[in-house]
Coordinates of C-alpha atoms and ligand atoms in Angstrom, one line a residue:
M1 CA 6.9 -23.9 7.4
K2 CA 7.7 -27.4 6.3
C3 CA 5.7 -29.8 4.5
S4 CA 4.0 -32.3 6.8
K5 CA 4.7 -34.8 4.4
C6 CA 8.1 -34.7 3.2
G7 CA 9.8 -31.8 5.0
R8 CA 10.4 -29.4 2.1
D9 CA 9.2 -25.9 2.0
A10 CA 5.5 -25.4 2.2
V11 CA 3.5 -23.5 0.0
Y12 CA 0.2 -24.1 1.6
H13 CA -1.4 -24.5 4.9
A14 CA -4.6 -26.5 5.1
K15 CA -6.0 -25.0 8.1
Y16 CA -9.1 -27.2 8.2
E17 CA -6.7 -30.4 8.9
G18 CA -3.7 -28.5 10.3
R19 CA -1.3 -29.7 7.6
Y20 CA 1.3 -27.9 5.5
Y21 CA 2.1 -28.8 1.9
C22 CA 4.9 -28.2 -0.4
H23 CA 4.1 -27.9 -4.3
K24 CA 4.3 -31.6 -5.2
H25 CA 2.2 -32.7 -2.4
F26 CA -0.2 -29.8 -2.7
N27 CA -0.8 -30.9 -6.3
E28 CA -1.5 -34.5 -4.9
L29 CA -3.8 -33.1 -2.3
V30 CA -6.1 -31.4 -4.9
E31 CA -5.9 -34.1 -7.5
S32 CA -6.8 -37.0 -4.9
K33 CA -9.8 -35.1 -3.7
V34 CA -11.1 -35.0 -7.3
K35 CA -10.3 -38.8 -7.8
Q36 CA -11.9 -39.7 -4.5
T37 CA -15.1 -37.5 -5.4
V38 CA -15.2 -39.4 -9.0
R39 CA -14.9 -42.9 -7.4
K40 CA -16.9 -42.4 -4.2
Y41 CA -20.0 -41.5 -6.4
H42 CA -19.1 -43.4 -9.6
L43 CA -19.3 -39.9 -11.4
I44 CA -17.1 -41.4 -14.4
E45 CA -17.2 -44.9 -15.6
R46 CA -14.4 -46.4 -17.7
G47 CA -14.8 -45.6 -21.3
E48 CA -17.5 -42.7 -21.0
R49 CA -17.5 -39.6 -23.0
I50 CA -17.3 -36.5 -20.6
A51 CA -18.1 -33.2 -21.9
V52 CA -16.6 -30.3 -19.6
G53 CA -18.4 -27.0 -19.5
V54 CA -15.2 -24.6 -19.9
S55 CA -15.9 -20.8 -19.4
G56 CA -12.2 -19.9 -19.1
G57 CA -12.5 -19.0 -15.7
K58 CA -10.5 -20.7 -12.9
D59 CA -12.8 -23.3 -11.8
S60 CA -13.7 -24.9 -15.1
V61 CA -10.2 -24.6 -16.6
V62 CA -8.6 -26.3 -13.6
L63 CA -11.4 -29.0 -13.9
L64 CA -10.3 -29.5 -17.4
H65 CA -6.7 -30.1 -16.3
L66 CA -7.5 -32.4 -13.5
L67 CA -9.8 -34.7 -15.6
A68 CA -7.0 -34.7 -18.4
K69 CA -4.8 -36.0 -15.6
L70 CA -7.3 -38.5 -14.3
R71 CA -7.8 -39.7 -17.8
K72 CA -4.5 -41.2 -18.0
K73 CA -5.5 -43.5 -15.0
L74 CA -9.2 -44.2 -15.6
P75 CA -9.4 -44.3 -19.6
F76 CA -12.3 -42.0 -20.6
E77 CA -12.9 -39.5 -23.5
L78 CA -13.0 -35.6 -22.9
V79 CA -14.5 -32.8 -24.9
A80 CA -14.7 -29.1 -23.7
I81 CA -17.7 -27.1 -24.5
T82 CA -17.6 -23.2 -24.1
I83 CA -20.8 -21.4 -24.1
D84 CA -20.5 -18.0 -25.7
E85 CA -23.3 -15.9 -24.1
G86 CA -22.3 -12.7 -26.1
I87 CA -21.1 -10.1 -23.5
A88 CA -18.8 -7.6 -25.3
G89 CA -15.4 -7.1 -23.6
Y90 CA -15.9 -10.2 -21.3
R91 CA -16.6 -13.4 -23.1
P92 CA -14.3 -12.9 -26.3
P93 CA -10.9 -13.3 -24.1
S94 CA -12.3 -16.0 -21.8
V95 CA -13.4 -18.0 -24.9
E96 CA -9.8 -17.7 -26.0
V97 CA -8.4 -18.8 -22.6
A98 CA -10.7 -22.0 -22.8
K99 CA -9.6 -22.7 -26.6
R100 CA -5.7 -22.4 -25.5
N101 CA -6.3 -24.8 -22.5
A102 CA -7.9 -27.3 -24.5
E103 CA -5.5 -27.3 -27.2
I104 CA -2.5 -27.6 -24.6
L105 CA -4.2 -30.6 -23.4
G106 CA -5.0 -31.9 -26.6
I107 CA -8.7 -32.0 -26.0
E108 CA -11.5 -31.2 -28.6
H109 CA -13.1 -27.9 -28.1
R110 CA -16.6 -26.8 -29.3
I111 CA -18.1 -23.4 -28.9
Y112 CA -22.0 -22.8 -28.7
S113 CA -23.4 -19.3 -28.7
F114 CA -26.7 -17.8 -27.4
K115 CA -26.7 -15.9 -30.8
E116 CA -26.8 -19.0 -32.8
Y117 CA -29.3 -20.9 -30.7
F118 CA -31.7 -18.2 -29.4
G119 CA -31.2 -15.4 -31.9
F120 CA -29.9 -12.9 -29.4
S121 CA -26.7 -12.4 -27.5
L122 CA -27.0 -11.5 -23.9
D123 CA -26.0 -7.9 -24.6
E124 CA -28.8 -7.7 -27.1
T125 CA -31.2 -9.4 -24.6
V126 CA -30.4 -6.8 -22.1
E127 CA -30.8 -4.1 -24.6
I128 CA -34.2 -5.3 -25.7
M129 CA -35.7 -6.2 -22.4
G130 CA -34.5 -2.7 -21.3
S131 CA -34.6 -2.2 -17.6
F132 CA -36.5 -5.7 -17.2
E133 CA -39.6 -3.9 -16.0
R134 CA -41.6 -4.7 -12.9
G135 CA -42.5 -8.3 -12.4
E136 CA -40.2 -9.0 -15.2
R137 CA -37.3 -7.8 -13.3
V138 CA -35.5 -11.1 -13.1
G139 CA -32.4 -9.4 -14.5
A140 CA -29.8 -10.5 -16.9
C141 CA -28.5 -13.4 -14.6
S142 CA -31.8 -15.4 -14.9
Y143 CA -32.0 -15.1 -18.6
C144 CA -28.5 -16.1 -18.9
G145 CA -28.6 -18.9 -16.3
V146 CA -31.7 -20.5 -18.0
W147 CA -30.1 -20.3 -21.4
R148 CA -26.8 -21.4 -20.3
R149 CA -28.3 -24.6 -18.7
W150 CA -30.4 -25.3 -21.9
L151 CA -27.5 -24.8 -24.2
L152 CA -25.0 -26.8 -22.1
N153 CA -27.6 -29.6 -22.3
Y154 CA -27.9 -29.3 -26.0
A155 CA -24.2 -29.3 -26.6
A156 CA -23.7 -32.3 -24.2
L157 CA -26.0 -34.2 -26.3
D158 CA -24.7 -32.6 -29.5
V159 CA -21.4 -34.1 -28.8
G160 CA -22.6 -37.2 -27.7
A161 CA -21.5 -36.9 -24.1
D162 CA -22.6 -39.4 -21.2
K163 CA -22.1 -36.9 -18.4
L164 CA -21.6 -33.0 -18.3
A165 CA -18.8 -32.0 -15.9
V166 CA -19.2 -28.5 -14.5
G167 CA -16.6 -26.5 -12.2
H168 CA -18.5 -26.0 -8.9
N169 CA -16.3 -26.1 -6.0
L170 CA -16.6 -26.5 -2.2
D171 CA -17.4 -22.9 -1.7
D172 CA -20.2 -22.8 -4.3
E173 CA -21.8 -26.0 -2.9
A174 CA -21.6 -24.5 0.7
Q175 CA -23.0 -21.3 -0.6
V176 CA -25.8 -22.8 -2.7
F177 CA -26.9 -25.2 0.2
L178 CA -27.2 -22.2 2.7
M179 CA -28.8 -20.0 0.2
N180 CA -31.6 -22.7 -0.5
I181 CA -31.9 -23.2 3.4
M182 CA -32.3 -19.5 3.9
R183 CA -34.8 -19.2 1.0
G184 CA -36.9 -22.2 2.3
D185 CA -36.0 -23.9 -1.0
I186 CA -35.4 -27.4 0.2
A187 CA -36.9 -29.1 -2.8
R188 CA -34.1 -27.6 -5.1
L189 CA -31.6 -29.5 -2.8
G190 CA -33.1 -32.7 -3.8
R191 CA -32.6 -32.1 -7.5
T192 CA -28.9 -31.5 -7.5
G193 CA -26.3 -33.3 -5.1
P194 CA -23.3 -35.4 -5.2
Y195 CA -24.8 -37.8 -7.6
Y196 CA -28.2 -38.5 -9.3
E197 CA -31.1 -40.1 -7.8
V198 CA -33.1 -40.1 -11.3
I199 CA -31.8 -39.9 -14.8
H200 CA -33.9 -38.3 -17.3
E201 CA -33.5 -39.3 -21.0
G202 CA -32.6 -36.2 -22.9
L203 CA -31.0 -34.5 -19.8
V204 CA -27.2 -35.2 -19.6
P205 CA -26.4 -35.8 -15.8
R206 CA -24.4 -33.1 -14.3
I207 CA -21.3 -34.1 -12.3
K208 CA -19.2 -31.8 -10.0
P209 CA -15.8 -33.3 -9.5
L210 CA -14.4 -30.3 -7.8
R211 CA -17.1 -30.1 -5.1
E212 CA -14.5 -30.9 -2.5
V213 CA -12.0 -28.5 -3.3
P214 CA -12.1 -25.1 -1.6
E215 CA -11.8 -22.1 -4.1
K216 CA -8.6 -21.2 -2.3
E217 CA -6.8 -24.4 -3.5
I218 CA -8.2 -23.9 -7.1
V219 CA -6.5 -20.5 -7.4
L220 CA -3.3 -21.8 -5.7
Y221 CA -3.4 -24.6 -8.3
T222 CA -3.5 -22.2 -11.2
L223 CA -0.8 -20.2 -10.0
L224 CA 1.4 -23.0 -8.8
N225 CA 1.2 -24.9 -12.1
D226 CA 1.1 -21.9 -14.5
I227 CA -2.3 -22.5 -15.7
E228 CA -3.8 -19.8 -17.8
V229 CA -7.2 -18.6 -16.7
D230 CA -9.5 -15.6 -17.1
L231 CA -9.9 -13.8 -13.7
E232 CA -12.4 -11.1 -15.1
E233 CA -15.8 -11.0 -13.2
C234 CA -19.0 -11.0 -15.4
P235 CA -20.2 -7.5 -16.0
Y236 CA -23.7 -8.6 -15.2
A237 CA -23.1 -10.4 -12.0
V238 CA -24.6 -8.8 -9.1
E239 CA -26.2 -11.3 -6.9
A240 CA -25.9 -9.5 -3.7
F241 CA -27.3 -12.3 -1.5
R242 CA -25.1 -14.7 -2.8
A243 CA -22.2 -12.3 -2.0
E244 CA -23.3 -12.0 1.7
I245 CA -23.6 -15.5 2.2
R246 CA -20.0 -16.0 0.6
D247 CA -18.5 -13.5 3.0
W248 CA -20.2 -14.8 6.1
V249 CA -19.2 -18.5 5.0
N250 CA -15.5 -17.3 4.7
D251 CA -15.5 -15.5 8.0
M252 CA -16.8 -18.7 9.7
E253 CA -14.3 -20.7 7.9
E254 CA -11.6 -18.3 9.3
K255 CA -12.8 -18.5 12.9
H256 CA -13.7 -22.2 12.6
P257 CA -11.5 -24.0 10.0
G258 CA -13.5 -27.0 8.5
T259 CA -16.7 -25.2 8.4
K260 CA -17.2 -25.5 4.6
Y261 CA -16.4 -29.3 4.7
Q262 CA -19.1 -29.6 7.6
I263 CA -21.6 -27.8 5.6
L264 CA -20.9 -30.2 2.6
R265 CA -21.1 -33.1 4.9
S266 CA -24.5 -32.1 6.2
Y267 CA -25.7 -31.6 2.7
D268 CA -24.6 -35.2 1.8
K269 CA -26.1 -36.7 4.6
M270 CA -29.4 -35.1 3.9
Y271 CA -29.3 -35.6 0.2
P272 CA -30.4 -39.2 -0.1
L273 CA -33.6 -38.2 1.8
L274 CA -34.2 -35.0 0.0
A275 CA -33.6 -36.8 -3.4
K276 CA -36.2 -39.3 -2.5
A277 CA -38.8 -36.6 -1.6
Y278 CA -38.0 -34.2 -4.3
A279 CA -36.1 -35.6 -7.3
K280 CA -38.6 -35.2 -10.2
R281 CA -39.5 -38.5 -11.6
D282 CA -41.5 -37.8 -14.7
L283 CA -40.5 -34.9 -16.8
G284 CA -42.3 -34.3 -20.1
R285 CA -40.8 -32.7 -23.4
C286 CA -40.8 -29.1 -24.5
K287 CA -43.3 -28.8 -27.3
I288 CA -40.9 -26.4 -29.0
C289 CA -37.4 -27.5 -28.6
G290 CA -38.0 -31.1 -27.1
Q291 CA -35.9 -30.8 -24.1
P292 CA -37.0 -32.3 -21.0
T293 CA -39.2 -29.9 -18.8
N294 CA -41.9 -29.8 -16.1
G295 CA -44.6 -27.8 -18.1
E296 CA -45.5 -27.5 -21.5
I297 CA -42.9 -25.3 -22.8
C298 CA -39.3 -25.1 -21.1
K299 CA -38.2 -21.8 -19.5
A300 CA -35.5 -21.4 -22.3
C301 CA -38.0 -21.2 -25.0
Q302 CA -40.4 -19.0 -23.0
F303 CA -37.5 -16.5 -22.8
K304 CA -36.9 -16.7 -26.1
L305 CA -40.6 -16.0 -27.0
K306 CA -40.5 -13.1 -24.7
V307 CA -37.5 -11.5 -26.2
Q308 CA -38.6 -12.0 -29.7
E309 CA -42.1 -10.5 -28.7
K310 CA -40.4 -7.4 -27.2
A311 CA -37.9 -7.1 -30.1
K312 CA -40.8 -7.0 -32.3
E313 CA -42.8 -4.5 -30.2
K314 CA -39.8 -2.1 -30.3
G315 CA -39.5 -2.6 -34.0
L316 CA -35.8 -3.8 -33.6
T317 CA -34.5 -5.8 -36.2
F318 CA -32.4 -8.7 -34.5
R319 CA -32.0 -11.9 -36.6
V320 CA -35.0 -13.9 -35.1
E321 CA -35.1 -17.7 -35.9
Ligands
ZN1 ZN1 5.9 -32.4 0.4
ZN2 ZN1 -37.8 -25.5 -25.0

């Protein structure tokens, strides 16, 4: 097939709009989606310092490349942040991938590790918490998720960033939207969205410049442009419900091209109302770490205390701060 724009050989068929793209116009397609998302919601203002959470996986690495490109038109500063959770065999190579990409792009790169800030790597946490006993069986992913969120915010503050860019793509957004609907957790949808209704001091606003880019296009972008990414999946990642939703949405997209965009549009139309109803207006500060939180002690500190306690109980001697 030929490119719908220039007639050269096509490398991609965007079924949701019935068009074909050559390499050059495919790049433009992806890049313009990011530019439009940033413009539409004023995600980045001229001269701002933007931290990018880069895991080394395809989404965050492509995000870094696309923001580096966008920076040439809309001047702003970039700094790459990698969280090292401490997962043997998985994290070390991806940290290297993140590092090499930042280097190629000439972007400052900083690494923050669980071990350094919580006293335990994720591997150690899993070992200490054992099988995550009943009632506590939230699994490695919830510890990891809470700590990663905390540390990313800490890191973003530490590097003096105005915003924190994360690599969520269209598929992620559609999946999360549906998951929250199916769990009846509408409030959550009012707290993250295309933009922020309320900005809390001490909580660096998260922006998602890739939210209009399908995962498929991100993968193709790395391949066509020889971008090095780490394709390894986290060994702890076993969120079954999410995987079911993903497969189902992919199936619907196949049968009805454009479904993912329609889900996103629905979310975006509901978001202003949801945010009005559910955005948290007044957060306190954690008594231990000082980060914004609902209660007295934030979830990250609660987890840290729990792991410390358990380590003591088991007589394990990990470095505890
Ligand atoms: Zn073309
Ligand atoms: Zn805390």
